[in-house]
mmCIF file of C-alpha atoms in Angstrom:
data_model
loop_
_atom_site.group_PDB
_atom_site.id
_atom_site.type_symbol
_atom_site.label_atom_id
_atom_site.label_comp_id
_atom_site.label_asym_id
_atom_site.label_seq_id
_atom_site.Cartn_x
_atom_site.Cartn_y
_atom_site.Cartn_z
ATOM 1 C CA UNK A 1487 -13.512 11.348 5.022
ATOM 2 C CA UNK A 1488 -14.159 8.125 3.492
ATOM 3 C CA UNK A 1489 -12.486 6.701 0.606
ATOM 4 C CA UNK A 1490 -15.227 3.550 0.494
ATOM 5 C CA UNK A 1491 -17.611 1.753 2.399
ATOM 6 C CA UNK A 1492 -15.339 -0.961 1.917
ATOM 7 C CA UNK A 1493 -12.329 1.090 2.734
ATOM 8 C CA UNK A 1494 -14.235 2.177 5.885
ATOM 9 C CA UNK A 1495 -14.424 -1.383 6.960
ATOM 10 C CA UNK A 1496 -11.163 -2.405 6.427
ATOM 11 C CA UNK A 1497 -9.773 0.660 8.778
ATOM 12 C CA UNK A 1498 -11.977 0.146 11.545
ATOM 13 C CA UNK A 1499 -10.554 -3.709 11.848
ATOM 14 C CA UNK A 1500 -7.071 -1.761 11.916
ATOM 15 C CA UNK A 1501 -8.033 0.541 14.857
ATOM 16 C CA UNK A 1502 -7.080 -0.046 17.852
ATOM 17 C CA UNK A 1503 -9.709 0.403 20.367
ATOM 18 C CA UNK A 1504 -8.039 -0.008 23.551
ATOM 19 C CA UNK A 1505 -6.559 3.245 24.491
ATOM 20 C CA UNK A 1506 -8.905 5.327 26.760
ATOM 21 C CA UNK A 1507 -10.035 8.885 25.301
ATOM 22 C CA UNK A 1508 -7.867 11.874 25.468
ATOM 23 C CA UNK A 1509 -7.551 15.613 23.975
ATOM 24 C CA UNK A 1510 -5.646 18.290 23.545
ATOM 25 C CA UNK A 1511 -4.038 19.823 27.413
ATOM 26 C CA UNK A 1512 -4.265 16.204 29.058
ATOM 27 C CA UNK A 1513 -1.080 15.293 30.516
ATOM 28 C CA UNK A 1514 -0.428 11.843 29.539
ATOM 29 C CA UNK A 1515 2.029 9.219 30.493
ATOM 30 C CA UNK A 1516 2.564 7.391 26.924
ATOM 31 C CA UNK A 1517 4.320 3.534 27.768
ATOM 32 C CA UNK A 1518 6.766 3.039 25.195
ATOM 33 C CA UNK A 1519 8.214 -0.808 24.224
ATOM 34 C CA UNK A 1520 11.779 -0.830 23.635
ATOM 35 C CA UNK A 1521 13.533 -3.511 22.500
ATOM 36 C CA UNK A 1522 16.928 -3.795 23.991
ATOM 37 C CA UNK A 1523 18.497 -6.489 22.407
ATOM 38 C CA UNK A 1524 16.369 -9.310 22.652
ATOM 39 C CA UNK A 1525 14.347 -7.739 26.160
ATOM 40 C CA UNK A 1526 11.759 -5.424 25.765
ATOM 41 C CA UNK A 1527 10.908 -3.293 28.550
ATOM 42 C CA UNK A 1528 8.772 -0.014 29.085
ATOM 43 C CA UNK A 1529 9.801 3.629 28.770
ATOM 44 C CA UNK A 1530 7.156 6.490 29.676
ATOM 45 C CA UNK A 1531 7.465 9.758 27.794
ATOM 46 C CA UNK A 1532 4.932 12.297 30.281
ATOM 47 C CA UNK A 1533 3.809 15.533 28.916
ATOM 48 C CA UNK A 1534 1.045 17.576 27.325
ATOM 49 C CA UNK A 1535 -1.158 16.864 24.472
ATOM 50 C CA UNK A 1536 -0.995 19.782 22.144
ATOM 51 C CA UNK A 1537 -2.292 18.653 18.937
ATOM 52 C CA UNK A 1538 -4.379 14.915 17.924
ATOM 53 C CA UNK A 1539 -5.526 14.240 14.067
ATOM 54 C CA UNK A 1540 -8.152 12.240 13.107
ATOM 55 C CA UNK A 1541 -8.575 9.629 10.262
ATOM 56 C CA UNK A 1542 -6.810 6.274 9.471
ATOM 57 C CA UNK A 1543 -3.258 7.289 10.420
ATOM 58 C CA UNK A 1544 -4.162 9.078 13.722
ATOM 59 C CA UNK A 1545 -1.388 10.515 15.312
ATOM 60 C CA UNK A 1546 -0.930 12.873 18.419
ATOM 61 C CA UNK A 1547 1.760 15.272 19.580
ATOM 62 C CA UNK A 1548 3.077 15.218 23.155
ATOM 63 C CA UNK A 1549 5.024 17.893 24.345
ATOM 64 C CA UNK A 1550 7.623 18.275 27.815
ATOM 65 C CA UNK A 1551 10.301 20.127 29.430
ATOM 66 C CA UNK A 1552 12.991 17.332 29.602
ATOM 67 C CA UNK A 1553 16.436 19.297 31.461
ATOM 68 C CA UNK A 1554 15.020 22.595 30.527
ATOM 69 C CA UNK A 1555 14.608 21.358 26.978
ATOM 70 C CA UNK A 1556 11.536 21.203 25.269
ATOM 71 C CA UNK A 1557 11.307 17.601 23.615
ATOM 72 C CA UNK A 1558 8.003 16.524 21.333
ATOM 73 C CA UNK A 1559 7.288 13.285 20.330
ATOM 74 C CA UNK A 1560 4.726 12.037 17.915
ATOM 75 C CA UNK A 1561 2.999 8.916 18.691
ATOM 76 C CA UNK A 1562 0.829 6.931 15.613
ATOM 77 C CA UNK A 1563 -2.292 6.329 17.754
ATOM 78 C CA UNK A 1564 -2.459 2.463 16.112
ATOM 79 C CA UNK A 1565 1.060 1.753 16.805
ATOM 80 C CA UNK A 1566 1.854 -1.420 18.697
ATOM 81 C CA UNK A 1567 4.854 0.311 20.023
ATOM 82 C CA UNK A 1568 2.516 2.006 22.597
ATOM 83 C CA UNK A 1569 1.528 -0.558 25.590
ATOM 84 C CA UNK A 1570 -0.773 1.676 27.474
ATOM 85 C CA UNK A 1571 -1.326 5.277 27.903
ATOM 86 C CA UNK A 1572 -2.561 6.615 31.425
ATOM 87 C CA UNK A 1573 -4.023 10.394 31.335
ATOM 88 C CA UNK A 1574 -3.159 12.203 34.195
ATOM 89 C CA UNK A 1575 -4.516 15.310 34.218
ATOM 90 C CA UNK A 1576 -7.207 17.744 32.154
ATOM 91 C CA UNK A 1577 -6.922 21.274 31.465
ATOM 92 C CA UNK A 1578 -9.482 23.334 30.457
ATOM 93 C CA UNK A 1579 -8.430 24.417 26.799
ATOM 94 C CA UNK A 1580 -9.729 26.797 24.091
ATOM 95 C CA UNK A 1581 -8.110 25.419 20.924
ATOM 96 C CA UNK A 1582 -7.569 22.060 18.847
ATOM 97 C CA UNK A 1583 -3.648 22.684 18.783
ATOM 98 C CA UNK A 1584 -1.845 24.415 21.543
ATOM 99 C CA UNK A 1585 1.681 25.180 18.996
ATOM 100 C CA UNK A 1586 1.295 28.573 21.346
ATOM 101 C CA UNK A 1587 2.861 26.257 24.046
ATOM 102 C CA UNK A 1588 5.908 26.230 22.127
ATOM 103 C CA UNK A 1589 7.107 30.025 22.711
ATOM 104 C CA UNK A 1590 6.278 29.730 26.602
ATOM 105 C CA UNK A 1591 8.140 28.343 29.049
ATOM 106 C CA UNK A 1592 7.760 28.334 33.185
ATOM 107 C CA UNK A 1593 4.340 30.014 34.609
ATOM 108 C CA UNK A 1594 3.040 31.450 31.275
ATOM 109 C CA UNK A 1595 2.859 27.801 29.864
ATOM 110 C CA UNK A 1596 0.811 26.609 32.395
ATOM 111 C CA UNK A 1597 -2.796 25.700 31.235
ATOM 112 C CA UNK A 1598 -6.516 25.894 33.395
ATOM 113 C CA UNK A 1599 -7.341 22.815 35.072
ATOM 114 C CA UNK A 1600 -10.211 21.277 34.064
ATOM 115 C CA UNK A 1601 -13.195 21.267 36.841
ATOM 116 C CA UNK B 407 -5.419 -27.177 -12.590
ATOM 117 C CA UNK B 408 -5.464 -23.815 -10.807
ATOM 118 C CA UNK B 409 -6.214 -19.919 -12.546
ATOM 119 C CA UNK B 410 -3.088 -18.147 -11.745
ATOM 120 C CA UNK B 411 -4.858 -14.921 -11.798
ATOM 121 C CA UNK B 412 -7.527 -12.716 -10.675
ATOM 122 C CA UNK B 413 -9.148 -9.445 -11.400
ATOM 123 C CA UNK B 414 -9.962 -6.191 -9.211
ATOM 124 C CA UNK B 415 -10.357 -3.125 -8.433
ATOM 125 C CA UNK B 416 -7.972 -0.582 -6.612
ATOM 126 C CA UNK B 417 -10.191 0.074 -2.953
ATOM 127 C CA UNK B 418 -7.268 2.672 -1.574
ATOM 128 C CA UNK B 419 -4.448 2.648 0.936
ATOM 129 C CA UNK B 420 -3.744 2.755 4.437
ATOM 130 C CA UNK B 421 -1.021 1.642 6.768
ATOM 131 C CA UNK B 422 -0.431 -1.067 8.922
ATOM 132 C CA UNK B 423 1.704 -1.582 11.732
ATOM 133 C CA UNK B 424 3.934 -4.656 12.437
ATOM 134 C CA UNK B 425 5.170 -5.200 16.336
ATOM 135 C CA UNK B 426 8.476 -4.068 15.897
ATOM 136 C CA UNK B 427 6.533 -0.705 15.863
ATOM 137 C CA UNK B 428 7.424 -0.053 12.235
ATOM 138 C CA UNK B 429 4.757 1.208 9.355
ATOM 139 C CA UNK B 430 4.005 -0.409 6.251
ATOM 140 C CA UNK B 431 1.868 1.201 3.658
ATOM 141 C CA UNK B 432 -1.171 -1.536 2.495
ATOM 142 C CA UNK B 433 -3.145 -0.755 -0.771
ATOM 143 C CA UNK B 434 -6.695 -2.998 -0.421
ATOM 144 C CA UNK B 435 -7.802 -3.960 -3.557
ATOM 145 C CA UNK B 436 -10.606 -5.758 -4.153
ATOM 146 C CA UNK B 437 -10.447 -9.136 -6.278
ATOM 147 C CA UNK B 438 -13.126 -10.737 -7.820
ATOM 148 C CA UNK B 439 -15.513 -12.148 -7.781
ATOM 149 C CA UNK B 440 -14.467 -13.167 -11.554
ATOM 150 C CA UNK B 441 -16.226 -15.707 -13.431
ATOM 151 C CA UNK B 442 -14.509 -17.920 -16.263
ATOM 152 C CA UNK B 443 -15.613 -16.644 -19.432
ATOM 153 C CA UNK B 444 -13.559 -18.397 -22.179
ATOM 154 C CA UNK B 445 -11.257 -21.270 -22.031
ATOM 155 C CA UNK B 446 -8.298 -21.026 -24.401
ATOM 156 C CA UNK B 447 -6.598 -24.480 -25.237
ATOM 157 C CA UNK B 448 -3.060 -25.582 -26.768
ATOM 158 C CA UNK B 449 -5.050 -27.767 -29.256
ATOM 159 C CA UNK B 450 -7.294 -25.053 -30.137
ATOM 160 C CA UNK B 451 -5.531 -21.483 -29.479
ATOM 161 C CA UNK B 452 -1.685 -22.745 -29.110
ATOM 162 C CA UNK B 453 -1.666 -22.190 -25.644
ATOM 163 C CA UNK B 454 -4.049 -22.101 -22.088
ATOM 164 C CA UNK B 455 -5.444 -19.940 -20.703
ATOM 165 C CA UNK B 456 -8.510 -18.693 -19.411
ATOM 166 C CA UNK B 457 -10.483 -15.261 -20.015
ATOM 167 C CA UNK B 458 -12.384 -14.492 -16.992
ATOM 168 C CA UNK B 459 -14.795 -11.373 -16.405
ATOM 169 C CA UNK B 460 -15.312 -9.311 -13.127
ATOM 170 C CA UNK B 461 -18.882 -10.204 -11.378
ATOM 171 C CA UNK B 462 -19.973 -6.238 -10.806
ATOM 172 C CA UNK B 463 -23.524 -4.787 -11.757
ATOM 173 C CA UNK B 464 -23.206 -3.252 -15.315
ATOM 174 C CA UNK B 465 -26.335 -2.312 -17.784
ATOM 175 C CA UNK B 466 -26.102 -4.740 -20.517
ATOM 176 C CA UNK B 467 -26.566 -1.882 -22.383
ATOM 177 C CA UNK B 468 -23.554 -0.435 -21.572
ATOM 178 C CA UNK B 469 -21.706 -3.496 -23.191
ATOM 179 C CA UNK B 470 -21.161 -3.836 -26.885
ATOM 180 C CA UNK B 471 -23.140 -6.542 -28.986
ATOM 181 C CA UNK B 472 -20.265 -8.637 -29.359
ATOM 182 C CA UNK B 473 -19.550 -8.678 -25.908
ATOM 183 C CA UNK B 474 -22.974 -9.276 -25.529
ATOM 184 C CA UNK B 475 -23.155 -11.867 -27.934
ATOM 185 C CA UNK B 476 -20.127 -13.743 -26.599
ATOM 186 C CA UNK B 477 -21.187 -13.695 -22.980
ATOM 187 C CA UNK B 478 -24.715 -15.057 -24.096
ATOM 188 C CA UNK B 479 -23.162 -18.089 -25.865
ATOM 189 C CA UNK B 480 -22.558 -19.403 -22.161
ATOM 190 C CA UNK B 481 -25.632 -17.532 -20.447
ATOM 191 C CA UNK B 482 -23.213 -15.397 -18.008
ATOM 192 C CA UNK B 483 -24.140 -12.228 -16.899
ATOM 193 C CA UNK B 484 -22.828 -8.884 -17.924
ATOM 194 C CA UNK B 485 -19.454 -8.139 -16.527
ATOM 195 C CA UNK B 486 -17.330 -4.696 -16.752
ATOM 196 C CA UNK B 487 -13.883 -5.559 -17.431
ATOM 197 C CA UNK B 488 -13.059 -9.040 -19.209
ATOM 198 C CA UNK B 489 -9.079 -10.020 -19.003
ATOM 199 C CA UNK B 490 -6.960 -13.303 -19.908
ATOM 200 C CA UNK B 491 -4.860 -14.827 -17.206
ATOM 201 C CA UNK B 492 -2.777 -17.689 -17.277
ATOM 202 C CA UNK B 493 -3.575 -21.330 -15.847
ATOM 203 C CA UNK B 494 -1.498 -24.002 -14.311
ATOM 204 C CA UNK B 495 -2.116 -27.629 -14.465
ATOM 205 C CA UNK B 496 -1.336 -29.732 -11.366
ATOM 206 C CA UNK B 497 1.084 -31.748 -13.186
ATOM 207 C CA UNK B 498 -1.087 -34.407 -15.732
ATOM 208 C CA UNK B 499 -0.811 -34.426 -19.318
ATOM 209 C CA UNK B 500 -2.671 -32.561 -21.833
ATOM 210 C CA UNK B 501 -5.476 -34.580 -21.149
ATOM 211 C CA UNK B 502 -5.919 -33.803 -17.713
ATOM 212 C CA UNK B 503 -5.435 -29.673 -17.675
ATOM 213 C CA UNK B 504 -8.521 -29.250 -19.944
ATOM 214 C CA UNK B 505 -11.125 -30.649 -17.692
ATOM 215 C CA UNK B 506 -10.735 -29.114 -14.095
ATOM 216 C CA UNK B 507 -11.623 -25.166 -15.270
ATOM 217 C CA UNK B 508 -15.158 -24.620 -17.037
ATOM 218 C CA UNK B 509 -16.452 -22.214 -18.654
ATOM 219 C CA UNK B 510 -18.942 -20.334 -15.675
ATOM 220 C CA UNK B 511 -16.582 -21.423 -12.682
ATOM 221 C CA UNK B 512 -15.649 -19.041 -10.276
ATOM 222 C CA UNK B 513 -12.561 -17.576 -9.471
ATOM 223 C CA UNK B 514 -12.614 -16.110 -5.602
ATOM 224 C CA UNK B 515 -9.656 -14.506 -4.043
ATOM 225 C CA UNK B 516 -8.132 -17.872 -2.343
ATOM 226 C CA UNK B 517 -6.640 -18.884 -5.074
ATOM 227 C CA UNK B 518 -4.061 -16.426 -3.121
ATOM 228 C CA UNK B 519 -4.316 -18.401 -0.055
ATOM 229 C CA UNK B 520 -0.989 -19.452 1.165
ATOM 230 C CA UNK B 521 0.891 -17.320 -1.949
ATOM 231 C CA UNK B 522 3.468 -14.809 -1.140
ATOM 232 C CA UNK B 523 3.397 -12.479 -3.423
ATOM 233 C CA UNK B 524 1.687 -11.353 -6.232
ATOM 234 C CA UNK B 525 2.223 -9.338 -9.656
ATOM 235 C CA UNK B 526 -0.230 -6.187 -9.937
ATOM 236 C CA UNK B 527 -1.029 -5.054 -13.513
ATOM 237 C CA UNK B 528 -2.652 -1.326 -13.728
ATOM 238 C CA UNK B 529 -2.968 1.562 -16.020
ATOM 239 C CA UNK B 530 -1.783 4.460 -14.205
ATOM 240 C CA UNK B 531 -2.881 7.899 -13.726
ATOM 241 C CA UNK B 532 -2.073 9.960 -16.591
ATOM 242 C CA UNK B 533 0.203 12.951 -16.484
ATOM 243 C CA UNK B 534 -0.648 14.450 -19.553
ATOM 244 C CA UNK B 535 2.182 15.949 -21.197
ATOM 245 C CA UNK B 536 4.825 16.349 -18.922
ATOM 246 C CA UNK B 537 8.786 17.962 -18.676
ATOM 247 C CA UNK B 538 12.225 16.048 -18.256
ATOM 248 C CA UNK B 539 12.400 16.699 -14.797
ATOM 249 C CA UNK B 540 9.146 14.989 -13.802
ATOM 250 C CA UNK B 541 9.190 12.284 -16.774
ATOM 251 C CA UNK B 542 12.814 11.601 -16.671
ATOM 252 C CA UNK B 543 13.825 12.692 -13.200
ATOM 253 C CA UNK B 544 16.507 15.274 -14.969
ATOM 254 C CA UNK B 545 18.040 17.004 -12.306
ATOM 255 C CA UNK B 546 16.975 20.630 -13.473
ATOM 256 C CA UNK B 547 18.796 23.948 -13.562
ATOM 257 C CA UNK B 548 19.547 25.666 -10.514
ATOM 258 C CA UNK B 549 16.605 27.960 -9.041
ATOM 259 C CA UNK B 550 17.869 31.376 -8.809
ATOM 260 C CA UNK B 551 20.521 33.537 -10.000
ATOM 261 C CA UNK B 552 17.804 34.294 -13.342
ATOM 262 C CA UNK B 553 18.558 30.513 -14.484
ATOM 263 C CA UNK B 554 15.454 28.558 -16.333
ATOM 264 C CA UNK B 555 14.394 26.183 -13.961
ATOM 265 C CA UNK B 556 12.981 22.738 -15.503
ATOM 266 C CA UNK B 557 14.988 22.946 -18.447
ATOM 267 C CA UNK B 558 16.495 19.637 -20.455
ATOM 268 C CA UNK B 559 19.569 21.357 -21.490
ATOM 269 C CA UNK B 560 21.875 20.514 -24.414
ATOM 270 C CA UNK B 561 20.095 17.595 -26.134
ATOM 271 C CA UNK B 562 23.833 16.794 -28.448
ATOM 272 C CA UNK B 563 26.217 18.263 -29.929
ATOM 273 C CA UNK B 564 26.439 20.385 -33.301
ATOM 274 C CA UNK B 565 28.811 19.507 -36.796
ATOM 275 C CA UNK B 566 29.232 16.495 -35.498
ATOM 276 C CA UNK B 567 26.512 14.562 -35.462
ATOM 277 C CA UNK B 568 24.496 17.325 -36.819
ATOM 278 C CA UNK B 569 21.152 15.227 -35.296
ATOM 279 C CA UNK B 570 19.565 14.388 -32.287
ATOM 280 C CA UNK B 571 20.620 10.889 -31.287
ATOM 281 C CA UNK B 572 16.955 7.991 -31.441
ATOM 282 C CA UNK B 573 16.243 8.185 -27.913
ATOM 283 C CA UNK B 574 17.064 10.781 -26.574
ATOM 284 C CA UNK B 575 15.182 11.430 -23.455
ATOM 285 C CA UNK B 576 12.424 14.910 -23.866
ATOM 286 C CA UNK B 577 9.595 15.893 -22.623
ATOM 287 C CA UNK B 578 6.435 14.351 -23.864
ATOM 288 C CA UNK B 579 3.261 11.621 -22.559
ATOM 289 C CA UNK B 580 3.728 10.525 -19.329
ATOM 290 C CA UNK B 581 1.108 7.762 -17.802
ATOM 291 C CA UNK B 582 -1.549 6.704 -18.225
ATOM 292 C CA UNK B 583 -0.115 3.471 -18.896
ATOM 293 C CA UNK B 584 -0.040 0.281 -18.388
ATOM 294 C CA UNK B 585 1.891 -0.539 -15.593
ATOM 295 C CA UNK B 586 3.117 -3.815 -13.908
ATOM 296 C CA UNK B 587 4.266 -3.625 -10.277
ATOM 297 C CA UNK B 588 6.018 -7.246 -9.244
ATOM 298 C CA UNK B 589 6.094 -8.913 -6.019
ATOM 299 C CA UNK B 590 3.942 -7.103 -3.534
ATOM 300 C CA UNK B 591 3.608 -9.129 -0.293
ATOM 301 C CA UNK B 592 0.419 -10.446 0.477
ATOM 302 C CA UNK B 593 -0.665 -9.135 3.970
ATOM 303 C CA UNK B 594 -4.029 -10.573 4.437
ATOM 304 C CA UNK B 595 -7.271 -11.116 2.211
ATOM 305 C CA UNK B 596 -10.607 -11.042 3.361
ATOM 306 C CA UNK B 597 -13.020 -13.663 1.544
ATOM 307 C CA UNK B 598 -16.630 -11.952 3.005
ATOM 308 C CA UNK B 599 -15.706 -8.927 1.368
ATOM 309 C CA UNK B 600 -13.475 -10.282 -1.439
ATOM 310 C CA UNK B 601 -10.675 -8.075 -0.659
ATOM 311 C CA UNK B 602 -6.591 -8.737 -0.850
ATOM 312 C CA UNK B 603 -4.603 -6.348 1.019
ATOM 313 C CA UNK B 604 -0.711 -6.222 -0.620
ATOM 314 C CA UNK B 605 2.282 -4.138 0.932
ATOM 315 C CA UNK B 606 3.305 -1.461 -1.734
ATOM 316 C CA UNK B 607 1.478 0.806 -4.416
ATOM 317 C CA UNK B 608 -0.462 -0.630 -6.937
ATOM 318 C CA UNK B 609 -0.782 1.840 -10.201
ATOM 319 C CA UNK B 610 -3.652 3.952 -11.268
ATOM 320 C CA UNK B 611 -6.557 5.708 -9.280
ATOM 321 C CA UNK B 612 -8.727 4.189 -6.612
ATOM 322 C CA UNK B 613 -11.464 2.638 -8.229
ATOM 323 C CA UNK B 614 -9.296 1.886 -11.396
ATOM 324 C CA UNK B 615 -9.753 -2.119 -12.701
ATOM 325 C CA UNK B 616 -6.687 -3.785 -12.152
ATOM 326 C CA UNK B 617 -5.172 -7.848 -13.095
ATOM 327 C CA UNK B 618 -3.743 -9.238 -9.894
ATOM 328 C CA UNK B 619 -1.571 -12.719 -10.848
ATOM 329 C CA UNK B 620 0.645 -14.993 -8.948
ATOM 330 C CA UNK B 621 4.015 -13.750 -8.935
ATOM 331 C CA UNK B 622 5.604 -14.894 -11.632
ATOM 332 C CA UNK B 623 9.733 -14.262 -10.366
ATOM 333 C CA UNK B 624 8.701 -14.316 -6.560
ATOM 334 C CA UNK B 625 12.042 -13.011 -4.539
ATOM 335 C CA UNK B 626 14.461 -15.953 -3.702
ATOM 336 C CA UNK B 627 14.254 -17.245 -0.213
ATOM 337 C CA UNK B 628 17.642 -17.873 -0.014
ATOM 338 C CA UNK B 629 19.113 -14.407 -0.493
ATOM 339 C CA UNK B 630 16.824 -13.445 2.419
ATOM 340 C CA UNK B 631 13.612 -11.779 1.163
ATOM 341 C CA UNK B 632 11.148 -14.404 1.408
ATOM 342 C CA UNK B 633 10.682 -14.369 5.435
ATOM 343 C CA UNK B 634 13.015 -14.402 8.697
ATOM 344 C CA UNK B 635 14.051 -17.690 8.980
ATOM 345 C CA UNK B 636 15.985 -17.881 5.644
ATOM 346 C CA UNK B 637 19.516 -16.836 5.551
ATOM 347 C CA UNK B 638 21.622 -14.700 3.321
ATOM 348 C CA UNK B 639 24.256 -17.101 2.137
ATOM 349 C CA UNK B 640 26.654 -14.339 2.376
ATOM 350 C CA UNK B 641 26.409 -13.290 5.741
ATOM 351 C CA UNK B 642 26.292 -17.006 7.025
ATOM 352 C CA UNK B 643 29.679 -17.383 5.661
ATOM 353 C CA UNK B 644 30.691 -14.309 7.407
ATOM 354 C CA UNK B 645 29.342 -15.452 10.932
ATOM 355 C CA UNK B 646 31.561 -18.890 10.504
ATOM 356 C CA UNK B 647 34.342 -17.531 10.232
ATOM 357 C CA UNK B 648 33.694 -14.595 12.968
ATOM 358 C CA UNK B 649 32.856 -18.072 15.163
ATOM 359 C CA UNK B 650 35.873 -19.917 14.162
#
């Protein structure tokens, strides 16, 4: 949805065009910068992608199993915070947004591998 | 001699991210181009200024005749939306602030370049007519137990003054007004397109016309706000002694 042409132009010099293409089942290893007082070193947050928006302010959801736990973290897709992002695997998925994942745990939230 | 002000258009929002990883939210408003108008002098009008009209394809039929009439005197094209904005002379005497703007000269968005922060003025969206609660943030009643909800409450007391006080705050107009939002950090302009992108909201619709100035009470650099390596004079003191 576009606001302007001008608007359009504006975003796209915003985007950030170096992260390689992912959707929703990849597991992805998301590299984090932290600062730690004045060092800055890398943190990887691994999981599932269950849900990706689209627009300006692109954002997607990762969710894992962290001590039996299950932890989500939401990533702004233009956000220098993120170094790199490495996708690991594909699964073969039927929906934009797997929430369903939520109410699973062990076999039953395993998902199809993608051929 | 420099025009302290420009005018624009609201283009819409967006965010933009800094590396500490933290969001900012960017309106993009386009500025200019503007083209001077009318010069206003101290020896003529009491004071200078300049009027100045937004370059942006209008019908001349769409303008009145003596708008028509007054933008003819100078052969300048039709403009949309004609505002005054303030000039400052580079110093000089009277003599000298007169000459460097003419009438037909145009303003561009640099006259930003290497300014801070600027004053946005807007007219913004009307509300129509609107309770306490959203015109006054009033706290409201609470929202069960068969209470009213948005309600003003008592508005004085009875005998004694046996009137409602001047001012007292009630429901009523809200917006559509004109609005001046101060010191809004300049992020970045673009001259091709003729756009100035400023951290913050800027009032009114997108697409509304809007008068983007110079900051007139920019934030003092001392206390901190105007970048990283000023100081707070109150927390220096704090680390000397911590040090001693």
């Amino acid at each position: 949805m576009s606001i302007s042409p001008l608007m359009d132009k504006v975003v796209a010099k915003l985007q950030r065009s170096d992260l390689p293409a992912f959707k929703p089942g990849d597991t992805v290893r998301v590299h984090v910068k932290i600062k730690e007082g004045d060092k800055e070193r890398l943190q990887a947050f691994e999981g599932t992608v269950i849900s990706r928006s689209s627009g300006p302010d692109a954002s997607f959801t990762v969710r894992k199993i962290s001590f039996g736990q299950g932890v989500e973290r939401i990533f702004p897709v233009n956000s220098k915070v993120i170094d790199k992002i490495e996708v690991l695997r594909s699964a073969q998925v039927r929906r934009a947004k797997l929430f369903f994942l939520r109410g699973r745990r062990g076999k039953s939230a395993r998902l199809r591998e993608a051929e | 001699m420099a025009v302290n002000g420009i005018l624009g258009k609201k283009v819409g929002m967006t965010q933009l991210f800094d590396d500490k990883g933290d969001v900012h939210p960017i309106t993009v408003l386009q500025a200019g181009p503007c083209v001077v108008t009318q010069k206003k002098s101290q020896a003529k009008e009491g004071y200078d200024a300049v009027q100045i009209g937004l370059i942006e394809f209008v019908k001349e039929s769409r303008l009145t005749q003596p708008e028509r009439g007054h933008l003819a005197k100078h052969n300048l094209p039709p403009v949309r939306f004609l505002r005054e904005v303030g000039i400052t002379s580079d110093g000089g005497g009277d003599g000298a602030t007169a000459e460097s703007v003419k009438v037909g000269d145009k303003v561009l968005v640099d006259i930003f370049q290497g300014e801070k922060f600027v004053d946005v003025t807007g007219t913004s969206k009307g509300r129509g007519f609107a309770g306490v609660v959203k015109r006054h943030h009033f706290a409201g009643g609470p929202k069960s137990h068969g209470s009213m909800f948005q309600m003003p409450g008592s508005i004085g007391s009875s005998a004694f003054p046996s009137r409602v006080f001047k001012g007292m705050r009630m429901s009523g107009h809200l917006g559509n007004a004109r609005v001046t939002v101060r010191n809004l950090r300049v992020v970045g302009m673009d001259l091709d397109d003729n756009l100035l992108m400023v951290e913050g909201a800027v009032p009114g619709p997108n697409g509304r016309y809007v008068v983007i100035n110079k900051a007139v009470k920019p934030p003092r650099e001392r206390r901190g706000f105007g970048g990283e390596e000023t100081i707070d004079p109150l927390k220096t003191s704090k680390r000397k002694t911590k040090k001693a």
